[in-house]
XYZ file of C-alpha atoms in Angstrom:
421
model
C 30.412 135.509 -129.311
C 33.696 136.893 -127.934
C 36.232 134.568 -126.275
C 33.376 132.095 -125.795
C 31.290 134.611 -123.815
C 28.125 136.289 -125.053
C 27.485 139.845 -123.942
C 24.880 142.410 -124.888
C 26.654 145.581 -123.768
C 26.314 148.504 -126.162
C 29.503 150.544 -126.072
C 27.787 153.484 -127.755
C 25.876 154.157 -124.512
C 29.155 155.430 -123.050
C 29.414 158.388 -125.424
C 27.770 160.827 -122.953
C 30.246 159.800 -120.243
C 33.192 160.078 -122.645
C 32.021 163.551 -123.664
C 31.856 164.782 -120.049
C 35.219 163.267 -119.109
C 36.811 164.921 -122.145
C 35.318 168.301 -121.268
C 36.405 167.799 -117.653
C 40.005 167.442 -118.850
C 39.726 170.520 -121.076
C 38.331 172.967 -118.502
C 41.405 173.219 -116.176
C 43.642 173.722 -119.198
C 41.399 176.517 -120.469
C 41.372 178.269 -117.076
C 45.158 178.009 -116.900
C 45.643 179.441 -120.390
C 43.259 182.317 -119.633
C 44.929 182.824 -116.220
C 41.599 182.453 -114.404
C 42.858 180.118 -111.696
C 40.989 182.072 -109.016
C 37.676 180.783 -110.423
C 36.821 177.345 -108.964
C 36.876 174.651 -111.646
C 33.596 173.128 -110.468
C 31.758 176.418 -111.089
C 32.874 176.397 -114.726
C 31.819 172.741 -114.938
C 28.301 173.634 -113.766
C 28.138 176.504 -116.261
C 29.308 174.211 -119.056
C 26.592 171.730 -118.086
C 24.000 174.513 -118.356
C 25.293 175.310 -121.851
C 25.096 171.639 -122.848
C 21.489 171.529 -121.654
C 20.610 174.161 -124.248
C 22.088 172.118 -127.127
C 19.234 169.698 -127.974
C 21.324 167.283 -130.026
C 23.745 166.825 -127.118
C 21.467 167.094 -124.087
C 19.206 164.308 -125.373
C 22.083 161.876 -124.812
C 21.545 162.212 -121.056
C 17.751 161.908 -120.830
C 14.898 159.510 -121.506
C 11.303 160.490 -122.129
C 8.981 159.186 -119.388
C 5.377 159.769 -118.365
C 6.646 162.423 -115.949
C 8.697 164.251 -118.561
C 12.391 164.016 -119.327
C 14.556 162.315 -116.687
C 18.203 161.231 -116.550
C 18.803 157.890 -118.221
C 20.223 154.965 -116.226
C 23.871 155.823 -116.955
C 23.530 159.532 -116.147
C 21.506 158.852 -113.009
C 23.993 156.272 -111.733
C 27.036 158.463 -112.369
C 25.231 161.439 -110.781
C 24.517 159.575 -107.535
C 27.969 157.973 -107.302
C 29.616 161.303 -108.145
C 27.766 163.072 -105.350
C 28.642 160.305 -102.887
C 32.313 160.561 -103.892
C 32.179 164.359 -103.477
C 30.801 164.017 -99.938
C 33.393 161.358 -99.123
C 36.179 163.652 -100.323
C 34.686 166.521 -98.298
C 34.917 164.336 -95.203
C 38.423 163.310 -96.207
C 39.400 166.991 -96.509
C 38.165 167.829 -93.000
C 40.808 169.758 -91.087
C 40.462 168.503 -87.495
C 43.302 170.695 -86.242
C 41.062 173.772 -86.345
C 38.597 172.113 -83.968
C 41.056 172.150 -81.073
C 40.408 175.047 -78.675
C 43.324 177.465 -78.439
C 44.366 178.495 -74.955
C 44.960 182.230 -74.730
C 46.911 183.641 -71.813
C 46.247 187.225 -72.822
C 42.530 188.048 -72.546
C 42.990 190.959 -74.944
C 43.737 188.622 -77.837
C 41.000 186.875 -79.816
C 40.282 183.176 -79.327
C 39.081 181.855 -82.720
C 37.331 178.720 -81.396
C 34.558 180.255 -79.239
C 34.147 183.173 -81.662
C 33.513 180.715 -84.503
C 30.845 178.947 -82.409
C 29.186 182.272 -81.590
C 29.035 183.094 -85.313
C 27.553 179.674 -86.087
C 24.799 180.092 -83.508
C 23.883 183.577 -84.699
C 24.017 182.594 -88.393
C 21.624 179.682 -87.778
C 19.141 182.021 -86.051
C 19.327 184.572 -88.869
C 19.031 181.819 -91.499
C 15.972 180.400 -89.773
C 14.243 183.783 -89.922
C 15.209 184.367 -93.576
C 13.947 180.929 -94.652
C 10.325 181.976 -94.038
C 10.610 184.453 -96.914
C 10.543 181.507 -99.335
C 7.810 179.430 -97.669
C 5.643 179.702 -100.812
C 8.265 177.701 -102.750
C 8.172 174.771 -100.326
C 6.280 171.572 -101.078
C 6.489 170.667 -97.392
C 6.832 173.698 -95.132
C 7.599 171.795 -91.921
C 10.472 169.999 -93.622
C 11.446 172.768 -96.008
C 12.086 175.479 -93.395
C 14.751 173.425 -91.516
C 16.366 172.362 -94.818
C 16.446 175.933 -96.079
C 17.906 177.081 -92.756
C 20.709 174.538 -93.159
C 21.271 175.644 -96.771
C 21.583 179.322 -95.797
C 23.826 178.622 -92.780
C 26.160 176.082 -94.393
C 29.654 176.713 -95.768
C 31.648 174.680 -98.299
C 34.789 173.965 -96.288
C 36.467 172.178 -99.214
C 36.531 175.509 -101.060
C 37.064 177.920 -98.159
C 40.019 176.250 -96.423
C 42.165 175.762 -99.579
C 41.335 179.356 -100.537
C 42.718 180.667 -97.252
C 45.771 178.416 -97.544
C 46.460 179.720 -101.046
C 46.704 183.265 -99.672
C 48.751 182.293 -96.580
C 45.950 183.514 -94.315
C 45.035 180.244 -92.572
C 47.473 180.799 -89.673
C 46.159 184.250 -88.782
C 43.407 184.737 -86.229
C 40.828 185.683 -88.878
C 41.933 182.669 -90.930
C 41.485 180.357 -87.953
C 38.039 181.816 -87.267
C 36.879 181.212 -90.843
C 38.464 177.739 -91.078
C 36.929 176.654 -87.775
C 33.544 178.065 -88.739
C 33.493 176.399 -92.170
C 34.614 173.017 -90.812
C 32.028 172.940 -88.017
C 29.332 174.369 -90.298
C 29.819 171.704 -92.970
C 29.879 168.907 -90.393
C 26.722 170.149 -88.657
C 24.907 170.645 -91.971
C 25.550 167.053 -93.120
C 24.572 165.567 -89.749
C 21.465 167.775 -89.536
C 20.354 166.868 -93.057
C 20.749 163.183 -92.255
C 18.833 163.473 -88.968
C 15.950 165.266 -90.701
C 15.773 162.607 -93.401
C 15.775 159.770 -90.850
C 12.955 161.411 -88.886
C 10.987 162.121 -92.068
C 11.257 158.469 -93.108
C 9.854 157.332 -89.766
C 13.178 156.065 -88.473
C 12.961 152.878 -90.504
C 15.976 150.593 -90.271
C 17.453 152.971 -87.706
C 19.376 150.029 -86.303
C 21.586 150.176 -89.400
C 23.049 153.416 -88.026
C 24.466 151.378 -85.132
C 26.076 148.977 -87.622
C 27.439 151.931 -89.584
C 28.959 153.418 -86.424
C 30.460 150.041 -85.430
C 32.076 149.665 -88.870
C 33.539 153.166 -88.682
C 34.812 152.610 -85.126
C 36.414 149.285 -86.090
C 38.001 150.941 -89.116
C 39.413 153.678 -86.888
C 40.665 151.299 -84.158
C 42.162 148.791 -86.599
C 44.121 151.400 -88.538
C 44.970 153.645 -85.582
C 45.863 151.241 -82.784
C 46.298 147.730 -84.235
C 48.829 148.653 -86.849
C 51.431 146.106 -85.700
C 54.747 146.155 -87.519
C 54.574 142.511 -88.664
C 51.043 143.006 -89.952
C 52.027 146.276 -91.570
C 54.929 144.655 -93.390
C 52.641 141.952 -94.754
C 49.988 144.460 -95.815
C 52.513 146.597 -97.674
C 53.153 143.652 -99.945
C 49.548 143.595 -101.138
C 49.056 145.726 -104.218
C 46.886 148.810 -103.584
C 45.437 147.358 -100.373
C 44.873 150.834 -98.924
C 42.770 152.053 -101.858
C 40.847 148.760 -101.915
C 39.914 149.126 -98.261
C 38.953 152.774 -98.764
C 36.614 151.881 -101.619
C 35.161 148.976 -99.596
C 34.461 151.141 -96.529
C 33.067 153.890 -98.767
C 30.494 151.676 -100.478
C 29.495 149.812 -97.316
C 28.872 153.069 -95.443
C 26.982 154.624 -98.353
C 24.702 151.596 -98.764
C 23.990 151.271 -95.044
C 23.314 154.995 -94.736
C 20.898 154.902 -97.681
C 19.007 151.985 -96.122
C 18.362 153.981 -92.928
C 16.445 156.645 -94.832
C 19.194 159.215 -94.309
C 20.045 159.077 -98.002
C 23.711 158.293 -98.687
C 25.145 161.638 -97.601
C 25.794 160.707 -93.968
C 27.614 157.465 -94.710
C 29.780 159.011 -97.438
C 30.780 162.027 -95.347
C 31.434 160.073 -92.119
C 33.437 157.453 -94.012
C 35.701 160.197 -95.333
C 36.118 161.728 -91.875
C 36.946 158.426 -90.194
C 39.452 157.431 -92.858
C 41.014 160.878 -92.441
C 41.522 160.268 -88.696
C 43.177 156.896 -89.323
C 45.944 158.688 -91.218
C 45.700 156.341 -94.179
C 48.751 156.273 -96.427
C 49.220 159.291 -98.658
C 49.452 157.016 -101.692
C 46.000 155.527 -101.056
C 44.474 158.917 -100.290
C 46.012 160.587 -103.328
C 44.893 157.691 -105.550
C 41.287 157.983 -104.406
C 41.381 161.773 -104.735
C 42.805 161.441 -108.249
C 39.969 159.115 -109.255
C 37.339 161.227 -107.505
C 38.420 164.730 -108.504
C 39.700 163.536 -111.867
C 36.623 161.622 -113.066
C 33.518 161.366 -110.882
C 33.328 164.870 -109.381
C 33.768 166.836 -112.663
C 31.210 164.618 -114.397
C 28.843 165.085 -111.456
C 29.086 168.883 -111.576
C 28.442 168.946 -115.320
C 25.395 166.705 -114.840
C 24.221 169.164 -112.178
C 24.543 171.941 -114.737
C 22.656 169.921 -117.348
C 19.840 169.247 -114.891
C 19.693 172.906 -113.857
C 19.819 174.102 -117.464
C 16.851 171.975 -118.483
C 14.809 173.174 -115.494
C 15.430 176.924 -115.627
C 14.689 179.522 -118.269
C 17.599 181.911 -117.802
C 15.966 184.437 -120.116
C 13.110 184.833 -117.681
C 13.340 187.911 -115.477
C 11.508 186.028 -112.720
C 14.162 183.292 -112.660
C 17.050 185.760 -112.758
C 15.405 187.777 -109.995
C 14.953 184.666 -107.833
C 18.608 183.688 -108.315
C 19.757 187.191 -107.393
C 17.543 187.293 -104.291
C 18.797 183.887 -103.136
C 22.391 184.985 -103.648
C 21.824 188.111 -101.559
C 20.111 186.047 -98.835
C 23.021 183.597 -98.712
C 25.372 186.517 -98.041
C 23.030 188.414 -95.707
C 22.598 185.289 -93.563
C 26.260 185.755 -92.587
C 25.601 189.221 -91.179
C 26.596 188.028 -87.650
C 30.195 188.157 -88.888
C 29.872 191.916 -88.627
C 30.767 191.536 -84.941
C 34.311 191.312 -86.302
C 34.158 195.045 -87.000
C 35.240 195.433 -83.384
C 38.664 194.058 -84.285
C 38.948 194.247 -88.101
C 38.376 196.899 -90.791
C 35.701 196.613 -93.483
C 38.240 195.388 -96.070
C 38.514 192.220 -93.978
C 34.989 191.819 -92.538
C 33.023 192.180 -95.803
C 35.090 189.602 -97.746
C 34.808 187.316 -94.704
C 31.013 187.444 -94.991
C 31.268 186.477 -98.647
C 33.709 183.627 -98.112
C 31.586 182.246 -95.247
C 28.583 182.284 -97.582
C 30.286 179.905 -100.030
C 28.091 176.821 -100.170
C 27.065 174.182 -102.698
C 26.845 170.755 -101.031
C 23.565 171.343 -99.161
C 21.874 172.915 -102.198
C 22.859 169.917 -104.317
C 21.620 167.507 -101.653
C 18.279 169.256 -101.201
C 17.646 169.365 -104.944
C 16.743 165.674 -105.229
C 14.754 165.419 -101.971
C 11.581 166.837 -103.523
C 10.954 169.291 -100.674
C 11.423 172.439 -102.775
C 9.728 173.289 -106.030
C 11.960 172.287 -108.957
C 12.445 175.876 -110.117
C 13.390 177.070 -106.648
C 15.722 174.103 -105.981
C 17.660 174.723 -109.189
C 17.741 178.488 -108.629
C 19.259 177.785 -105.206
C 21.998 175.716 -106.873
C 22.846 178.545 -109.290
C 22.834 181.110 -106.461
C 25.092 178.812 -104.405
C 27.453 178.493 -107.364
C 27.667 182.293 -107.457
C 28.740 182.310 -103.801
C 31.648 180.118 -104.859
C 32.753 182.619 -107.522
C 32.647 185.947 -105.663
C 34.943 185.053 -102.682
C 37.905 183.910 -104.809
C 37.607 187.093 -106.872
C 37.500 189.243 -103.728
C 40.574 187.461 -102.370
C 42.316 187.915 -105.692
C 41.608 191.662 -105.755
C 41.999 192.462 -102.041
C 45.705 192.252 -101.241
C 45.240 193.518 -97.684
C 42.734 190.942 -96.470
C 43.431 189.721 -92.947
C 45.234 192.730 -91.538
C 44.125 193.626 -88.021
C 45.115 195.613 -84.965
C 48.251 194.136 -83.411
C 46.818 193.820 -79.908
C 44.030 191.556 -81.170
C 46.059 189.205 -83.331
C 48.981 186.943 -82.550
C 50.015 186.680 -86.210
C 49.845 189.850 -88.296
C 50.092 189.668 -92.061
C 52.315 192.018 -93.966
C 50.303 192.477 -97.202
C 53.534 192.565 -99.188
C 54.369 189.048 -98.014
C 51.165 187.483 -99.348
C 51.912 185.209 -102.254
C 49.596 185.523 -105.219
């Protein structure tokens, strides 16, 4: 008995979570000390998870033995799902809508990033569709697997690409606008396409919940955007953390409704983030949610991804290493349509652009738990996707002249000496 209340909670079950949170706090410090800031933190978190998976005494804290083999225990499974939902919500919250506005060009000799980005998207999808047939033998369901693999090859992780371009002061150049627009549209289309495929595959059950989800998002947008009366605003500001409370409420409602439609939770989480972004929620509320998400749930999620991958793959096997390498090459080759930029840019800009556009992780993580790919292939795709998130930052770090172009084709020309490191 404690304060007159009986409870049966075992605090020792939290040790795995405490371990991952502690490691999550240590990793950024280590990267800073080693001056490896150009390597994304989440990649190191996945690698650390793979290492943990190969330490039996530690990895067993995250699994239970079932009739189907070892599976995540209740705590690990719950944190994994919530962490992924939070990651998708934050991806929607990070959406840069400004790049989606067409730019009017008076001079026809200058490049217009908006239509060029759409042309690249269309061509990349076609190339990705053709390349996906190479791996048909790894698909449990070919008719579902080919579209999912096409989305995986064509997608781009905007939450990595856009900050990367900003860090090098390239986002305002024409090539920067092309890549930012492409990555934003690509990520949005990939999430929507994945959700549509899942709804169709589940027979469209509870499809009416999508209408409710849309109504909730529209009401959230209208209420915050247009009904923000001063008197009401003054009263709301007196309520402690009201903004973050409403964000969490909308997040969970959208995730639950989306999951009930058969679209998994990815659509609701991502759309909730996008809608809240458009309402221009207070910076305090947004920063608070981002601090909780990126500070706790997302790092733990990535390490659990690594643990799951590590237990499923034998990295000493030449077959596994070969599959990872082939998938990595395919992810880059699928962006070969970007070579049309050779007309306006030199190779030192076009080749790194292909690599940065190949950066992807969200779709691979989403497809992993859908059961459409063989387990080995699904986890190899995650590792290959993680590699695409390592190479671009390194290329940007080494290539000090990225983004330079011929003056007549660019309205903003970068002086390489002005790029901040």
